[in-house]
Coordinates of C-alpha atoms in Angstrom, one line a residue:
Chain A
M3 CA 5.4 88.1 214.8
D4 CA 2.1 89.5 216.9
L5 CA 3.5 92.7 218.5
N6 CA 2.0 95.6 220.2
Y7 CA 3.9 98.9 219.6
K8 CA 3.7 102.3 221.2
T9 CA 5.9 105.2 221.9
V10 CA 6.9 107.0 225.0
N11 CA 8.1 110.6 224.2
L12 CA 10.5 111.6 226.9
F13 CA 12.2 114.8 227.8
P14 CA 10.6 117.1 225.2
V15 CA 11.3 120.8 225.2
P16 CA 7.9 122.7 225.8
V17 CA 7.0 125.9 224.0
H18 CA 4.1 127.9 225.7
Q19 CA 1.9 129.6 223.2
F20 CA -0.4 132.3 224.4
D21 CA -2.9 134.1 222.2
V22 CA -4.3 137.4 223.3
N23 CA -8.0 137.7 222.4
G24 CA -9.0 141.2 221.2
F25 CA -5.5 142.2 220.5
S26 CA -6.4 144.5 217.6
E27 CA -7.8 146.7 220.2
I28 CA -4.5 147.4 221.7
K29 CA -2.0 146.8 218.5
D30 CA -1.7 150.3 217.2
K31 CA -1.0 151.7 220.7
L32 CA 1.8 149.1 221.1
I33 CA 3.2 149.9 217.7
D34 CA 3.3 153.7 218.5
Y35 CA 4.9 152.7 221.5
A36 CA 7.6 150.8 219.7
Y37 CA 8.3 153.7 217.4
D38 CA 8.5 156.2 220.0
C39 CA 11.1 154.0 221.9
K40 CA 13.1 154.2 218.7
K41 CA 13.0 158.0 218.3
K42 CA 14.3 158.3 221.9
D43 CA 17.2 155.8 221.1
S44 CA 17.6 155.5 217.1
K45 CA 20.9 153.7 217.8
G46 CA 19.6 150.9 219.9
V47 CA 21.7 147.9 220.8
S48 CA 23.2 145.4 218.3
I49 CA 23.2 141.7 219.3
S50 CA 21.6 139.0 217.2
N51 CA 19.9 141.6 215.1
R52 CA 21.3 142.1 211.6
G53 CA 20.1 145.6 210.3
G54 CA 17.1 145.5 212.7
W55 CA 16.6 147.9 215.7
Q56 CA 16.7 146.5 218.9
S57 CA 16.1 148.9 222.2
E58 CA 17.9 148.6 225.6
G59 CA 16.6 146.0 227.7
F60 CA 14.2 147.0 230.5
E61 CA 12.9 145.0 233.5
I62 CA 9.2 144.2 233.4
I63 CA 7.8 145.9 236.6
N64 CA 5.9 149.1 235.6
E65 CA 2.2 148.6 235.7
D66 CA 1.7 152.2 234.3
D67 CA 3.4 151.5 231.2
I68 CA 1.3 150.0 228.4
L69 CA 3.7 147.6 227.3
Q70 CA 5.0 146.4 230.4
L71 CA 1.4 146.1 231.8
F72 CA 0.7 143.9 228.7
L73 CA 3.4 141.6 229.4
I74 CA 2.9 141.6 233.2
N75 CA -0.8 140.5 232.3
C76 CA 0.5 137.9 230.0
L77 CA 2.6 136.3 232.2
S78 CA 0.5 136.5 235.1
N79 CA -1.5 134.0 233.4
F80 CA 1.2 131.3 232.8
P81 CA -0.5 128.2 233.9
F82 CA 2.1 125.6 234.8
I83 CA 4.6 127.5 236.7
K84 CA 4.5 126.8 240.3
E85 CA 2.7 129.4 242.4
S86 CA 5.8 129.7 244.7
V87 CA 8.1 130.4 241.8
K88 CA 8.6 134.3 240.9
L89 CA 9.0 135.5 237.4
R90 CA 11.3 138.2 236.8
G91 CA 11.0 139.4 233.1
Y92 CA 13.5 141.8 231.1
A93 CA 12.3 142.9 227.7
W94 CA 13.5 144.6 224.6
I95 CA 11.6 145.8 221.5
N96 CA 12.6 144.7 218.1
I97 CA 11.9 146.4 214.8
N98 CA 13.1 144.5 211.7
K99 CA 12.8 146.5 208.5
P100 CA 12.6 144.6 205.2
G101 CA 15.9 142.7 204.8
D102 CA 16.6 142.6 208.5
Y103 CA 17.2 139.3 210.2
N104 CA 18.4 137.6 213.6
I105 CA 21.2 135.1 213.6
N106 CA 21.4 132.0 215.6
H107 CA 21.6 132.7 219.3
V108 CA 20.6 131.4 222.7
H109 CA 19.6 133.3 225.9
P110 CA 22.2 132.3 228.6
T111 CA 21.9 133.2 232.4
N112 CA 18.1 132.7 232.0
H113 CA 15.5 130.0 232.5
L114 CA 12.8 131.0 229.9
S115 CA 12.8 133.4 226.9
G116 CA 9.9 134.5 224.7
V117 CA 8.5 136.8 222.0
L118 CA 5.3 138.9 221.6
W119 CA 4.5 139.6 218.0
I120 CA 3.0 143.0 217.5
K121 CA 3.3 143.5 213.6
T122 CA 4.0 140.7 211.3
P123 CA 3.0 141.0 207.8
K124 CA 3.2 138.0 205.6
N125 CA 6.7 136.7 205.1
C126 CA 8.1 138.9 207.5
G127 CA 10.1 136.0 208.8
D128 CA 9.5 132.9 211.0
I129 CA 11.3 132.0 214.2
I130 CA 13.1 128.7 213.9
F131 CA 14.1 126.6 216.6
D132 CA 17.1 124.1 216.3
S133 CA 16.8 120.5 217.6
P134 CA 19.1 120.3 220.7
Y135 CA 20.0 117.0 219.2
E136 CA 20.7 118.1 215.6
F137 CA 24.3 116.6 215.9
Q138 CA 23.6 113.5 217.9
A139 CA 20.1 112.4 216.2
Y140 CA 20.7 113.5 212.5
Q141 CA 20.5 110.2 211.0
E142 CA 17.8 109.1 213.3
I143 CA 15.7 112.1 212.6
E144 CA 16.6 111.4 208.7
S145 CA 15.4 107.9 209.1
Y146 CA 11.9 108.4 210.5
S147 CA 8.9 108.7 208.3
N148 CA 7.6 112.0 207.5
E149 CA 4.2 111.1 209.2
F150 CA 6.1 109.8 212.4
K151 CA 8.4 113.0 212.6
D152 CA 5.0 115.3 212.4
S153 CA 3.2 113.3 214.8
F154 CA 5.7 114.0 217.5
N155 CA 7.4 117.3 216.5
I156 CA 10.6 115.6 215.7
D157 CA 12.8 117.2 213.2
H158 CA 16.1 119.1 212.7
N159 CA 14.4 122.3 213.5
Y160 CA 10.9 123.6 214.1
Y161 CA 9.4 126.8 212.9
F162 CA 6.7 129.2 214.2
N163 CA 4.9 131.6 211.7
P164 CA 4.7 135.0 213.7
T165 CA 1.2 135.9 214.7
E166 CA 0.0 139.4 215.8
G167 CA -1.4 139.1 219.3
R168 CA 0.7 135.7 219.9
M169 CA 3.4 135.3 222.5
I170 CA 5.6 132.1 222.9
V171 CA 7.7 131.4 226.0
F172 CA 10.6 128.8 225.4
P173 CA 13.5 127.4 227.3
A174 CA 16.4 130.0 227.1
H175 CA 18.9 127.2 226.2
L176 CA 16.8 126.5 222.9
S177 CA 19.0 127.8 219.9
H178 CA 16.8 129.9 217.3
H179 CA 17.1 132.5 214.7
V180 CA 14.8 134.8 212.8
Q181 CA 14.4 134.4 209.0
E182 CA 15.0 137.8 206.8
N183 CA 12.0 140.0 206.7
K184 CA 11.0 139.7 203.1
S185 CA 7.8 141.7 203.2
S186 CA 7.7 145.6 202.5
E187 CA 6.8 146.6 206.0
D188 CA 8.3 146.6 209.3
R189 CA 8.0 143.5 211.5
I190 CA 7.8 144.6 215.1
S191 CA 8.0 142.3 218.2
V192 CA 9.1 142.3 222.0
S193 CA 11.6 139.7 223.0
F194 CA 12.0 139.1 226.8
N195 CA 14.0 136.7 229.1
I196 CA 12.4 135.1 232.4
R197 CA 14.5 134.4 235.4
L198 CA 12.6 132.0 237.7
Chain B
M27 CA -6.6 139.6 230.0
D28 CA -8.6 137.3 227.8
L29 CA -5.9 134.8 226.8
S30 CA -5.9 131.3 224.9
Y31 CA -3.0 128.8 225.8
S32 CA -1.6 125.9 224.3
N33 CA 1.6 123.9 224.8
I34 CA 3.8 122.5 222.0
N35 CA 6.2 119.9 223.0
L36 CA 9.2 119.9 220.4
F37 CA 11.9 117.6 220.0
P38 CA 11.3 114.7 222.2
S39 CA 13.5 111.8 222.7
V40 CA 11.4 108.9 221.6
I41 CA 11.2 105.3 223.2
H42 CA 9.8 102.9 221.1
Q43 CA 8.2 99.9 222.7
F44 CA 7.3 96.5 221.5
D45 CA 5.4 93.9 223.3
V46 CA 5.5 90.4 221.7
N47 CA 2.3 88.5 222.6
D48 CA 2.9 85.1 223.8
F49 CA 6.2 85.4 224.6
D50 CA 6.2 82.7 227.1
E51 CA 6.2 80.1 224.4
M52 CA 9.5 81.4 223.4
Q53 CA 11.1 82.5 226.6
N54 CA 12.6 79.1 228.0
Q55 CA 14.3 78.5 224.6
L56 CA 15.9 81.8 224.8
I57 CA 17.1 81.3 228.3
D58 CA 18.7 78.2 227.5
Y59 CA 20.3 79.7 224.3
V60 CA 21.9 82.6 226.6
Y61 CA 23.2 80.2 229.2
K62 CA 25.1 77.9 226.5
M63 CA 26.6 81.2 225.2
R64 CA 28.0 81.9 228.5
E65 CA 29.3 78.2 228.9
K66 CA 31.0 78.7 225.5
D67 CA 32.8 82.2 226.6
P68 CA 32.5 82.5 230.3
V69 CA 34.8 85.6 230.4
G70 CA 32.6 87.7 227.9
N71 CA 32.8 91.3 227.8
S72 CA 33.3 94.1 230.1
I73 CA 31.9 97.5 229.2
S74 CA 29.2 99.0 231.5
N75 CA 28.5 95.7 233.2
R76 CA 29.5 95.8 236.8
G77 CA 29.6 92.0 238.0
G78 CA 27.3 91.0 235.2
W79 CA 28.3 88.6 232.4
Q80 CA 28.0 90.3 228.7
S81 CA 28.6 88.4 225.5
K82 CA 30.8 89.4 222.7
S83 CA 28.7 91.2 220.2
F84 CA 27.2 89.5 217.2
S85 CA 25.5 91.0 213.8
V86 CA 22.0 90.1 213.7
V87 CA 21.9 88.5 210.3
N88 CA 21.3 84.8 210.8
E89 CA 17.7 83.7 210.2
D90 CA 18.5 80.0 211.3
D91 CA 19.4 81.4 214.8
I92 CA 16.5 81.4 217.3
L93 CA 17.8 84.6 218.7
H94 CA 18.6 86.6 215.5
L95 CA 15.3 85.5 214.0
F96 CA 13.6 86.8 217.0
L97 CA 15.0 90.1 216.7
I98 CA 15.0 90.6 212.9
N99 CA 11.2 89.8 213.3
Y100 CA 10.8 92.5 216.0
L101 CA 13.0 94.9 214.0
S102 CA 11.0 94.1 210.7
E103 CA 7.9 95.7 212.6
F104 CA 9.8 99.1 212.9
L105 CA 7.3 101.2 211.0
A106 CA 8.3 104.4 212.2
I107 CA 11.6 104.0 210.1
K108 CA 11.2 104.7 206.3
K109 CA 11.1 101.5 204.2
S110 CA 14.0 102.9 202.2
V111 CA 16.1 102.8 205.3
S112 CA 18.3 99.8 206.1
I113 CA 18.5 98.8 209.7
K114 CA 21.5 97.0 210.6
A115 CA 21.8 95.5 214.1
D116 CA 24.7 94.4 216.3
A117 CA 23.6 92.6 219.6
W118 CA 24.8 91.0 223.0
V119 CA 23.5 89.3 225.6
N120 CA 23.5 90.3 229.3
I121 CA 23.3 88.1 232.5
N122 CA 23.1 90.2 235.5
K123 CA 23.1 88.2 238.7
P124 CA 21.9 89.4 242.1
G125 CA 23.9 92.6 242.9
D126 CA 25.2 93.3 239.3
Y127 CA 24.3 96.4 237.5
N128 CA 25.5 98.6 234.6
V129 CA 27.0 102.0 235.1
K130 CA 25.9 105.0 233.0
H131 CA 26.6 105.0 229.4
N132 CA 25.6 105.6 225.9
H133 CA 26.1 103.9 222.6
P134 CA 28.4 106.0 220.3
F135 CA 28.7 105.1 216.5
C136 CA 25.3 104.1 216.1
N137 CA 21.7 106.0 216.0
L138 CA 19.6 103.7 218.0
A139 CA 19.9 101.2 220.8
G140 CA 17.7 98.9 222.4
V141 CA 17.2 96.0 224.8
L142 CA 14.8 93.0 224.8
W143 CA 14.1 91.7 228.2
I144 CA 14.0 88.0 228.4
K145 CA 13.8 87.3 232.2
C146 CA 13.4 89.7 234.7
S147 CA 12.0 88.7 238.3
E148 CA 10.7 91.7 240.6
N149 CA 13.6 94.3 241.6
C150 CA 15.9 92.9 239.1
G151 CA 16.8 96.6 238.1
N152 CA 15.1 99.0 236.1
I153 CA 16.7 100.9 233.2
E154 CA 16.9 104.6 233.8
F155 CA 17.4 107.2 231.4
E156 CA 18.8 110.8 232.0
N157 CA 17.3 114.1 230.5
P158 CA 19.8 115.5 228.2
N159 CA 18.5 119.0 228.9
L160 CA 18.9 118.6 232.7
F161 CA 21.9 120.9 233.0
Q162 CA 20.5 123.7 230.9
T163 CA 17.1 123.7 232.7
Y164 CA 18.2 123.0 236.3
M165 CA 16.9 125.1 238.9
E166 CA 17.7 124.8 242.6
S167 CA 14.9 123.2 244.4
S168 CA 13.6 125.0 247.5
D169 CA 11.4 122.1 248.1
I170 CA 12.8 119.1 249.9
D171 CA 10.0 116.8 248.4
S172 CA 10.6 117.8 245.1
K173 CA 14.4 117.2 245.5
K174 CA 13.6 113.8 246.5
K175 CA 11.3 113.1 243.6
G176 CA 13.8 115.0 241.5
E177 CA 11.3 117.1 239.6
I178 CA 12.3 119.9 237.1
D179 CA 11.1 122.6 240.0
Y180 CA 9.7 125.5 238.2
Y181 CA 6.9 123.7 236.4
T182 CA 3.9 122.3 238.4
N183 CA 4.0 118.5 238.8
D184 CA 0.8 118.0 236.7
F185 CA 2.8 119.8 233.5
N186 CA 5.9 117.7 234.2
I187 CA 4.0 114.4 234.5
K188 CA 1.7 115.3 231.3
S189 CA 4.9 116.2 229.2
N190 CA 7.4 113.4 230.6
I191 CA 9.8 116.1 231.9
Y192 CA 11.9 114.7 234.6
P193 CA 15.5 114.5 235.4
T194 CA 15.4 110.8 234.9
Y195 CA 12.9 108.5 233.6
Y196 CA 12.8 104.7 234.4
F197 CA 11.1 101.6 232.6
N198 CA 10.5 98.6 234.6
P199 CA 11.8 95.7 232.7
I200 CA 9.1 93.4 231.3
E201 CA 9.5 89.9 229.8
G202 CA 8.8 90.0 226.1
R203 CA 9.0 93.8 225.8
M204 CA 11.7 95.6 223.7
I205 CA 12.4 99.2 223.8
V206 CA 14.6 101.2 221.3
F207 CA 15.8 104.6 222.2
P208 CA 18.1 107.3 220.7
S209 CA 21.7 106.1 221.1
Y210 CA 22.8 109.5 222.8
L211 CA 20.6 109.0 225.7
Y212 CA 22.4 108.3 228.8
H213 CA 21.2 105.3 230.9
Y214 CA 22.0 102.9 233.4
V215 CA 20.8 99.6 234.9
Q216 CA 20.0 99.5 238.6
E217 CA 21.4 96.8 240.8
N218 CA 19.6 93.4 240.5
K219 CA 18.1 93.2 244.0
S220 CA 16.2 90.1 243.1
N221 CA 17.5 86.4 243.8
Q222 CA 17.5 85.3 240.3
D223 CA 19.5 86.3 237.0
R224 CA 18.4 89.1 235.1
I225 CA 18.6 88.3 231.4
S226 CA 18.4 90.7 228.5
V227 CA 19.7 91.3 225.0
S228 CA 21.1 94.7 224.0
F229 CA 21.7 96.0 220.5
N230 CA 22.9 98.9 218.6
I231 CA 21.2 99.9 215.2
R232 CA 23.0 101.8 212.5
L233 CA 20.4 103.3 210.2
D234 CA 21.8 103.7 206.4

């Protein structure tokens, strides 16, 4: 049969990726900042973190604060958000020691969430997103060829290797976890929630 | 700040679209076939159809049957599916008279579903799919124009169009076109506002 074939990919879950050029110039300052925060509040909070230290959350508003200014500058460059929409961000710092990880979770009561990776040695733990259709589409996903799945980012889950100076922003409903830190050093990141 | 931006779209719901060339050579035979089916079973089935006639479902297995063979030939070209996976299809025929439509539904107990459009005049009713993430991503629109268009409000229109992110997405039915979609995806068929019958064949696919 003489057929023309194409796909129309509907309703994807968009992940926004920002790479800061020249991040190495600020990296050490942000690392010091994170450890200072930990010194001031060594207990931190316990939510999805297993073993890791997580700071209290703080609103991203203070341009005199090195970390907050960094996040403000990143988020003010968000290209596809309507100009009329205001972003309000709340952030917290994560230090996952070797052996630490974060269990599966979502970020309710928010529109978007994100993470900025500050210090990420090799094998310190990928962030893995679960397909929202894992249950409904299990057999469909299993049946597609690998080439097809790779072409369209269709799978049971999708991982990002943490890269220093990279920030990703994703829909807050997307379930995810952070793998165990299998390196010999701390994994340092800043997570945040965005309400629009 | 010197930033590089990129966007990665994950986990789309894939609609597979097949267009058969020279469908008009076959169209009248299929139309006759469908009306004969209705003559044999004028009551048919009532599921999502409101007013329209829907045949009983049948397994697509008989290569001596014109409609079965047509669907078998279509589905044998489904290259996205691994060769090791078997495709089992059950189909049924739909005739929506002027004024008929199909209410919102999905297709449980199968993996993919699809439709082949056989006869569709202008305004006979689009098929419209609902965004499965609409609840989670909804944001109250402050913009009356956006509400009318039904856009996800916080992204720019350019981004939504580029990424196919909408509350709903419709396909205009085209004769000789078949679409196959994930069976979990809610959809409905709009009212037939033409003055002729709208004829299609729907099917469910189980992948083993």
